[in-house]
Amino acid sequence: MKRILLALLTLVFVVSVIGCGNKSSDSGETKSVTLTFDYEKQSGLNYNDDAKVYVDDTEIGIVTYGTVGNVFVEDLTEGKHTLRLVSDTTLRTNKSNKVKIEVGDATDFKLIISQSSMWGLRLALDE
């Protein structure tokens, strides 16, 4: 019984270590990337939730509803990265669409957050 438990614990440890690597699809030089979020107040029916910001499945911070110019500076490798949002609530889960960015020559990205009670959080690149 002890051997089975030890083998199971070893397997769990190995799987968790392997799963914690960098999630970017391309690897290269690390660059300082600026992500600026605008999350203006909106009229209509919505939940007014704050938004947790994720880059490649790692939470980097929270953007408060009704604020503009929220800046996050992250060190990211060159290549593609995925951004998404999750509502900062305990009673419901509201996830946004995913937005892909390409880190290379471009290192400054401006993003717009919107929401509605019908479709939840939405994230878009401001181009």
PDB file of C-alpha atoms in Angstrom:
ATOM      1  CA  MET A   1       0.000   0.000   0.000  1.00  0.00           C
ATOM      2  CA  LYS A   2       2.855   2.370   0.850  1.00  0.00           C
ATOM      3  CA  ARG A   3       4.471   1.720  -2.545  1.00  0.00           C
ATOM      4  CA  ILE A   4       1.263   2.557  -4.384  1.00  0.00           C
ATOM      5  CA  LEU A   5       0.830   5.765  -2.407  1.00  0.00           C
ATOM      6  CA  LEU A   6       4.467   6.743  -3.004  1.00  0.00           C
ATOM      7  CA  ALA A   7       4.135   6.035  -6.749  1.00  0.00           C
ATOM      8  CA  LEU A   8       0.932   8.086  -6.924  1.00  0.00           C
ATOM      9  CA  LEU A   9       2.512  11.031  -5.105  1.00  0.00           C
ATOM     10  CA  THR A  10       5.549  10.870  -7.397  1.00  0.00           C
ATOM     11  CA  LEU A  11       3.308  10.869 -10.462  1.00  0.00           C
ATOM     12  CA  VAL A  12       1.327  13.879  -9.191  1.00  0.00           C
ATOM     13  CA  PHE A  13       4.562  15.756  -8.489  1.00  0.00           C
ATOM     14  CA  VAL A  14       6.007  15.036 -11.949  1.00  0.00           C
ATOM     15  CA  VAL A  15       2.781  16.082 -13.721  1.00  0.00           C
ATOM     16  CA  SER A  16       2.551  19.323 -11.715  1.00  0.00           C
ATOM     17  CA  VAL A  17       6.192  20.235 -12.448  1.00  0.00           C
ATOM     18  CA  ILE A  18       5.797  19.578 -16.168  1.00  0.00           C
ATOM     19  CA  GLY A  19       2.578  21.631 -16.303  1.00  0.00           C
ATOM     20  CA  CYS A  20       4.163  24.762 -14.795  1.00  0.00           C
ATOM     21  CA  GLY A  21       6.333  25.730 -17.776  1.00  0.00           C
ATOM     22  CA  ASN A  22       6.033  28.839 -19.963  1.00  0.00           C
ATOM     23  CA  LYS A  23       2.831  28.702 -21.997  1.00  0.00           C
ATOM     24  CA  SER A  24       3.970  30.917 -24.885  1.00  0.00           C
ATOM     25  CA  SER A  25       3.893  29.197 -28.231  1.00  0.00           C
ATOM     26  CA  ASP A  26       7.220  30.627 -29.407  1.00  0.00           C
ATOM     27  CA  SER A  27      10.281  31.189 -27.297  1.00  0.00           C
ATOM     28  CA  GLY A  28      12.902  33.829 -27.775  1.00  0.00           C
ATOM     29  CA  GLU A  29      14.348  36.911 -26.161  1.00  0.00           C
ATOM     30  CA  THR A  30      12.488  38.299 -23.144  1.00  0.00           C
ATOM     31  CA  LYS A  31      11.096  41.813 -23.582  1.00  0.00           C
ATOM     32  CA  SER A  32       9.374  44.274 -21.283  1.00  0.00           C
ATOM     33  CA  VAL A  33       5.762  44.502 -22.519  1.00  0.00           C
ATOM     34  CA  THR A  34       3.303  47.253 -21.571  1.00  0.00           C
ATOM     35  CA  LEU A  35      -0.382  46.320 -21.458  1.00  0.00           C
ATOM     36  CA  THR A  36      -2.771  49.280 -21.024  1.00  0.00           C
ATOM     37  CA  PHE A  37      -6.421  48.527 -20.233  1.00  0.00           C
ATOM     38  CA  ASP A  38      -9.429  50.845 -20.547  1.00  0.00           C
ATOM     39  CA  TYR A  39     -12.592  49.637 -18.786  1.00  0.00           C
ATOM     40  CA  GLU A  40     -15.001  52.558 -18.944  1.00  0.00           C
ATOM     41  CA  LYS A  41     -18.400  52.596 -17.252  1.00  0.00           C
ATOM     42  CA  GLN A  42     -21.193  51.479 -19.514  1.00  0.00           C
ATOM     43  CA  SER A  43     -24.906  52.150 -19.591  1.00  0.00           C
ATOM     44  CA  GLY A  44     -27.414  49.338 -19.714  1.00  0.00           C
ATOM     45  CA  LEU A  45     -27.711  46.106 -17.828  1.00  0.00           C
ATOM     46  CA  ASN A  46     -24.395  44.670 -16.711  1.00  0.00           C
ATOM     47  CA  TYR A  47     -22.760  43.363 -13.561  1.00  0.00           C
ATOM     48  CA  ASN A  48     -20.018  46.017 -13.163  1.00  0.00           C
ATOM     49  CA  ASP A  49     -17.509  43.302 -12.278  1.00  0.00           C
ATOM     50  CA  ASP A  50     -13.812  43.939 -11.855  1.00  0.00           C
ATOM     51  CA  ALA A  51     -11.723  41.850 -14.258  1.00  0.00           C
ATOM     52  CA  LYS A  52      -8.781  39.579 -13.437  1.00  0.00           C
ATOM     53  CA  VAL A  53      -6.231  39.727 -16.268  1.00  0.00           C
ATOM     54  CA  TYR A  54      -4.475  36.551 -17.402  1.00  0.00           C
ATOM     55  CA  VAL A  55      -1.490  36.232 -19.739  1.00  0.00           C
ATOM     56  CA  ASP A  56      -0.876  32.637 -20.825  1.00  0.00           C
ATOM     57  CA  ASP A  57      -2.974  31.300 -17.898  1.00  0.00           C
ATOM     58  CA  THR A  58      -1.054  33.358 -15.302  1.00  0.00           C
ATOM     59  CA  GLU A  59      -2.954  36.072 -13.412  1.00  0.00           C
ATOM     60  CA  ILE A  60      -1.096  39.391 -13.630  1.00  0.00           C
ATOM     61  CA  GLY A  61      -3.563  41.722 -11.881  1.00  0.00           C
ATOM     62  CA  ILE A  62      -7.060  43.154 -11.645  1.00  0.00           C
ATOM     63  CA  VAL A  63      -8.655  45.992 -13.628  1.00  0.00           C
ATOM     64  CA  THR A  64     -11.366  47.826 -11.698  1.00  0.00           C
ATOM     65  CA  TYR A  65     -14.669  48.544 -13.448  1.00  0.00           C
ATOM     66  CA  GLY A  66     -14.943  52.169 -14.589  1.00  0.00           C
ATOM     67  CA  THR A  67     -11.215  52.921 -14.822  1.00  0.00           C
ATOM     68  CA  VAL A  68      -9.005  53.821 -17.775  1.00  0.00           C
ATOM     69  CA  GLY A  69      -5.255  53.746 -18.229  1.00  0.00           C
ATOM     70  CA  ASN A  70      -4.559  50.659 -16.087  1.00  0.00           C
ATOM     71  CA  VAL A  71      -0.977  49.722 -16.960  1.00  0.00           C
ATOM     72  CA  PHE A  72       0.705  46.367 -16.400  1.00  0.00           C
ATOM     73  CA  VAL A  73       4.354  45.851 -17.331  1.00  0.00           C
ATOM     74  CA  GLU A  74       5.329  42.217 -17.839  1.00  0.00           C
ATOM     75  CA  ASP A  75       8.470  40.449 -19.034  1.00  0.00           C
ATOM     76  CA  LEU A  76       7.347  38.182 -21.881  1.00  0.00           C
ATOM     77  CA  THR A  77       9.275  36.131 -24.398  1.00  0.00           C
ATOM     78  CA  GLU A  78       9.106  37.039 -28.068  1.00  0.00           C
ATOM     79  CA  GLY A  79       6.274  35.263 -29.837  1.00  0.00           C
ATOM     80  CA  LYS A  80       2.552  34.765 -29.387  1.00  0.00           C
ATOM     81  CA  HIS A  81       0.783  35.143 -26.056  1.00  0.00           C
ATOM     82  CA  THR A  82      -2.877  34.814 -25.089  1.00  0.00           C
ATOM     83  CA  LEU A  83      -4.740  37.369 -22.960  1.00  0.00           C
ATOM     84  CA  ARG A  84      -8.093  36.735 -21.296  1.00  0.00           C
ATOM     85  CA  LEU A  85     -10.244  38.050 -18.465  1.00  0.00           C
ATOM     86  CA  VAL A  86     -12.207  36.453 -15.646  1.00  0.00           C
ATOM     87  CA  SER A  87     -14.758  38.286 -13.461  1.00  0.00           C
ATOM     88  CA  ASP A  88     -13.490  38.978  -9.966  1.00  0.00           C
ATOM     89  CA  THR A  89     -16.559  37.453  -8.286  1.00  0.00           C
ATOM     90  CA  THR A  90     -17.194  34.490  -6.036  1.00  0.00           C
ATOM     91  CA  LEU A  91     -20.743  33.611  -7.060  1.00  0.00           C
ATOM     92  CA  ARG A  92     -20.421  33.292 -10.840  1.00  0.00           C
ATOM     93  CA  THR A  93     -17.727  32.660 -13.373  1.00  0.00           C
ATOM     94  CA  ASN A  94     -17.620  34.988 -16.311  1.00  0.00           C
ATOM     95  CA  LYS A  95     -14.749  34.493 -18.731  1.00  0.00           C
ATOM     96  CA  SER A  96     -13.978  36.692 -21.703  1.00  0.00           C
ATOM     97  CA  ASN A  97     -12.911  35.845 -25.202  1.00  0.00           C
ATOM     98  CA  LYS A  98      -9.190  35.332 -25.792  1.00  0.00           C
ATOM     99  CA  VAL A  99      -6.992  37.881 -27.549  1.00  0.00           C
ATOM    100  CA  LYS A 100      -3.630  36.923 -29.019  1.00  0.00           C
ATOM    101  CA  ILE A 101      -0.719  39.355 -29.104  1.00  0.00           C
ATOM    102  CA  GLU A 102       2.597  38.993 -30.943  1.00  0.00           C
ATOM    103  CA  VAL A 103       5.575  40.218 -28.916  1.00  0.00           C
ATOM    104  CA  GLY A 104       8.498  41.215 -31.086  1.00  0.00           C
ATOM    105  CA  ASP A 105       8.970  44.694 -32.493  1.00  0.00           C
ATOM    106  CA  ALA A 106       5.651  45.617 -30.826  1.00  0.00           C
ATOM    107  CA  THR A 107       5.837  45.757 -27.027  1.00  0.00           C
ATOM    108  CA  ASP A 108       3.041  48.244 -26.209  1.00  0.00           C
ATOM    109  CA  PHE A 109      -0.556  47.046 -26.422  1.00  0.00           C
ATOM    110  CA  LYS A 110      -3.756  48.940 -25.626  1.00  0.00           C
ATOM    111  CA  LEU A 111      -6.813  46.847 -24.796  1.00  0.00           C
ATOM    112  CA  ILE A 112     -10.474  47.725 -24.348  1.00  0.00           C
ATOM    113  CA  ILE A 113     -12.685  45.859 -21.876  1.00  0.00           C
ATOM    114  CA  SER A 114     -16.471  45.885 -22.178  1.00  0.00           C
ATOM    115  CA  GLN A 115     -19.264  43.847 -20.643  1.00  0.00           C
ATOM    116  CA  SER A 116     -22.936  43.092 -20.762  1.00  0.00           C
ATOM    117  CA  SER A 117     -25.306  40.854 -18.864  1.00  0.00           C
ATOM    118  CA  MET A 118     -25.922  38.946 -22.116  1.00  0.00           C
ATOM    119  CA  TRP A 119     -22.377  38.112 -23.296  1.00  0.00           C
ATOM    120  CA  GLY A 120     -20.255  38.875 -20.230  1.00  0.00           C
ATOM    121  CA  LEU A 121     -16.758  40.313 -20.439  1.00  0.00           C
ATOM    122  CA  ARG A 122     -15.220  41.170 -23.808  1.00  0.00           C
ATOM    123  CA  LEU A 123     -11.619  42.030 -24.546  1.00  0.00           C
ATOM    124  CA  ALA A 124     -10.377  43.722 -27.739  1.00  0.00           C
ATOM    125  CA  LEU A 125      -7.126  45.188 -29.014  1.00  0.00           C
ATOM    126  CA  ASP A 126      -7.373  48.922 -29.687  1.00  0.00           C
ATOM    127  CA  GLU A 127      -5.730  49.274 -33.074  1.00  0.00           C
TER     128      GLU A 127
END
